[in-house]
Amino acid sequence: MEIRNASDDDWPKIYPIFRTTVEEGRTYAFPENLSLEEARPLWMETAPAVTVVAVEGDVILGSAKIGPNRPGRGSHIATASFMVDPSKQGHGVGRALGTFAIEWARSHDYRGMQFNAVVETNEPAVHLWKELGFEILTTVPGAFYHAQYGFVGLHVMYKSL
Amino acid sequence: MEIRNASDDDWPKIYPIFRTTVEEGRTYAFPENLSLEEARPLWMETAPAVTVVAVEGDVILGSAKIGPNRPGRGSHIATASFMVDPSKQGHGVGRALGTFAIEWARSHDYRGMQFNAVVETNEPAVHLWKELGFEILTTVPGAFYHAQYGFVGLHVMYKSL
């Protein structure tokens, strides 16, 4: 597995992962039913943020975007989002992308990384972020409408860098 | 004082308040030095969100924007931002806008209102939101670079509706 910057040409291969992940309704509060072009700016970042892909040869296993959580006087704290192809989960792709994101943020002099909205029932993700050093700062009650469980909380998670 | 929807024609009068507030560097993590046109989309909302102004005759005392904190499966929680003309502060404009925002969100069937980034040293704001029923869920350490105090925390505040 290699992690490299995503190019515009990668987006048509990332998009099905984005679309499936959003439609499953268990992890992300993106709008649903977005077309290839509508979804592109929600995932493909521009500087100072970056979008990367985890690949094996020509196959995209997952993707992450990393950048400032806020502009201006909040731009020293990073944030990141992650998606792994559902058929490739459980093989360390998320861990590799998470580790990459932390290192990227450290090397770009961010002072911390904040996840604003980790669905509390997304146990593999919550477990992974804890293993990588994130703590749950709070859980906003009922802030996510889960496709199976209805209203569940969103964790704010944070790691000092 | 009256609170009404902001029109495009109001923006040139709101902009100096926006610009001064951001440049003071004590309350908001917007980019600095934005032109009239660059700043417009950061404050003037489109449906389902709304931007309002508090006015006395032709004079704009302050402004607020209110809408969903997240799209899709997070769109049942509202968020809002507020700015009061520095020369009009301490006369209940913020309280009037805050009360309006809560009522607006209630009447639009939001289940809660979340403030993502209240600067912890902004005591008048923190005090007002507590009085209006918000609680501090957590404080992200050092997430705001304050013009006077350096790195200070950002409160996540929440009120159930």
mmCIF file with all atom_site columns, C-alpha atoms in Angstrom, chain B residues 1-14 43-67 96-97 100-101 103-105 107-108:
data_model
loop_
_atom_site.group_PDB
_atom_site.id
_atom_site.type_symbol
_atom_site.label_atom_id
_atom_site.label_alt_id
_atom_site.label_comp_id
_atom_site.label_asym_id
_atom_site.label_entity_id
_atom_site.label_seq_id
_atom_site.pdbx_PDB_ins_code
_atom_site.Cartn_x
_atom_site.Cartn_y
_atom_site.Cartn_z
_atom_site.occupancy
_atom_site.B_iso_or_equiv
_atom_site.pdbx_formal_charge
_atom_site.auth_seq_id
_atom_site.auth_comp_id
_atom_site.auth_asym_id
_atom_site.auth_atom_id
_atom_site.pdbx_PDB_model_num
ATOM 1  C CA . MET B 1 1   ? -34.725 47.843 17.483 1.00 0.00 ? 1   MET B CA 1
ATOM 2  C CA . GLU B 1 2   ? -36.126 45.590 14.781 1.00 0.00 ? 2   GLU B CA 1
ATOM 3  C CA . ILE B 1 3   ? -34.724 42.301 13.479 1.00 0.00 ? 3   ILE B CA 1
ATOM 4  C CA . ARG B 1 4   ? -35.396 41.511 9.832  1.00 0.00 ? 4   ARG B CA 1
ATOM 5  C CA . ASN B 1 5   ? -33.923 39.425 7.013  1.00 0.00 ? 5   ASN B CA 1
ATOM 6  C CA . ALA B 1 6   ? -30.800 40.970 5.502  1.00 0.00 ? 6   ALA B CA 1
ATOM 7  C CA . SER B 1 7   ? -30.924 41.904 1.824  1.00 0.00 ? 7   SER B CA 1
ATOM 8  C CA . ASP B 1 8   ? -28.023 42.139 -0.610 1.00 0.00 ? 8   ASP B CA 1
ATOM 9  C CA . ASP B 1 9   ? -28.247 45.905 -0.215 1.00 0.00 ? 9   ASP B CA 1
ATOM 10 C CA . ASP B 1 10  ? -27.489 45.582 3.509  1.00 0.00 ? 10  ASP B CA 1
ATOM 11 C CA . TRP B 1 11  ? -24.119 43.912 2.963  1.00 0.00 ? 11  TRP B CA 1
ATOM 12 C CA . PRO B 1 12  ? -22.108 47.131 2.349  1.00 0.00 ? 12  PRO B CA 1
ATOM 13 C CA . LYS B 1 13  ? -23.319 48.279 5.777  1.00 0.00 ? 13  LYS B CA 1
ATOM 14 C CA . ILE B 1 14  ? -22.670 44.932 7.489  1.00 0.00 ? 14  ILE B CA 1
ATOM 15 C CA . TRP B 1 43  ? -21.717 36.018 6.046  1.00 0.00 ? 43  TRP B CA 1
ATOM 16 C CA . MET B 1 44  ? -24.640 36.375 3.611  1.00 0.00 ? 44  MET B CA 1
ATOM 17 C CA . GLU B 1 45  ? -26.365 32.980 3.700  1.00 0.00 ? 45  GLU B CA 1
ATOM 18 C CA . THR B 1 46  ? -28.665 31.249 1.263  1.00 0.00 ? 46  THR B CA 1
ATOM 19 C CA . ALA B 1 47  ? -31.560 28.898 2.092  1.00 0.00 ? 47  ALA B CA 1
ATOM 20 C CA . PRO B 1 48  ? -31.999 26.846 4.207  1.00 0.00 ? 48  PRO B CA 1
ATOM 21 C CA . ALA B 1 49  ? -29.850 29.253 6.260  1.00 0.00 ? 49  ALA B CA 1
ATOM 22 C CA . VAL B 1 50  ? -30.682 32.917 6.772  1.00 0.00 ? 50  VAL B CA 1
ATOM 23 C CA . THR B 1 51  ? -28.866 36.170 7.573  1.00 0.00 ? 51  THR B CA 1
ATOM 24 C CA . VAL B 1 52  ? -30.657 38.825 9.609  1.00 0.00 ? 52  VAL B CA 1
ATOM 25 C CA . VAL B 1 53  ? -29.870 42.350 10.766 1.00 0.00 ? 53  VAL B CA 1
ATOM 26 C CA . ALA B 1 54  ? -30.805 44.242 13.915 1.00 0.00 ? 54  ALA B CA 1
ATOM 27 C CA . VAL B 1 55  ? -31.663 47.771 12.826 1.00 0.00 ? 55  VAL B CA 1
ATOM 28 C CA . GLU B 1 56  ? -32.802 51.055 14.228 1.00 0.00 ? 56  GLU B CA 1
ATOM 29 C CA . GLY B 1 57  ? -34.159 52.986 11.301 1.00 0.00 ? 57  GLY B CA 1
ATOM 30 C CA . ASP B 1 58  ? -31.434 52.955 8.657  1.00 0.00 ? 58  ASP B CA 1
ATOM 31 C CA . VAL B 1 59  ? -28.663 52.052 11.101 1.00 0.00 ? 59  VAL B CA 1
ATOM 32 C CA . ILE B 1 60  ? -27.451 48.444 11.283 1.00 0.00 ? 60  ILE B CA 1
ATOM 33 C CA . LEU B 1 61  ? -26.598 47.608 14.896 1.00 0.00 ? 61  LEU B CA 1
ATOM 34 C CA . GLY B 1 62  ? -25.613 43.993 14.338 1.00 0.00 ? 62  GLY B CA 1
ATOM 35 C CA . SER B 1 63  ? -26.174 40.872 12.286 1.00 0.00 ? 63  SER B CA 1
ATOM 36 C CA . ALA B 1 64  ? -26.603 37.138 12.717 1.00 0.00 ? 64  ALA B CA 1
ATOM 37 C CA . LYS B 1 65  ? -26.605 34.115 10.448 1.00 0.00 ? 65  LYS B CA 1
ATOM 38 C CA . ILE B 1 66  ? -28.513 30.980 11.376 1.00 0.00 ? 66  ILE B CA 1
ATOM 39 C CA . GLY B 1 67  ? -28.842 27.611 9.645  1.00 0.00 ? 67  GLY B CA 1
ATOM 40 C CA . ALA B 1 96  ? -31.930 40.297 20.904 1.00 0.00 ? 96  ALA B CA 1
ATOM 41 C CA . LEU B 1 97  ? -30.164 38.541 18.007 1.00 0.00 ? 97  LEU B CA 1
ATOM 42 C CA . PHE B 1 100 ? -34.212 35.661 17.649 1.00 0.00 ? 100 PHE B CA 1
ATOM 43 C CA . ALA B 1 101 ? -31.855 32.886 16.484 1.00 0.00 ? 101 ALA B CA 1
ATOM 44 C CA . GLU B 1 103 ? -36.779 31.175 18.129 1.00 0.00 ? 103 GLU B CA 1
ATOM 45 C CA . TRP B 1 104 ? -35.981 30.948 14.427 1.00 0.00 ? 104 TRP B CA 1
ATOM 46 C CA . ALA B 1 105 ? -34.360 27.531 14.910 1.00 0.00 ? 105 ALA B CA 1
ATOM 47 C CA . SER B 1 107 ? -39.814 27.405 14.531 1.00 0.00 ? 107 SER B CA 1
ATOM 48 C CA . HIS B 1 108 ? -37.854 25.635 11.792 1.00 0.00 ? 108 HIS B CA 1
#
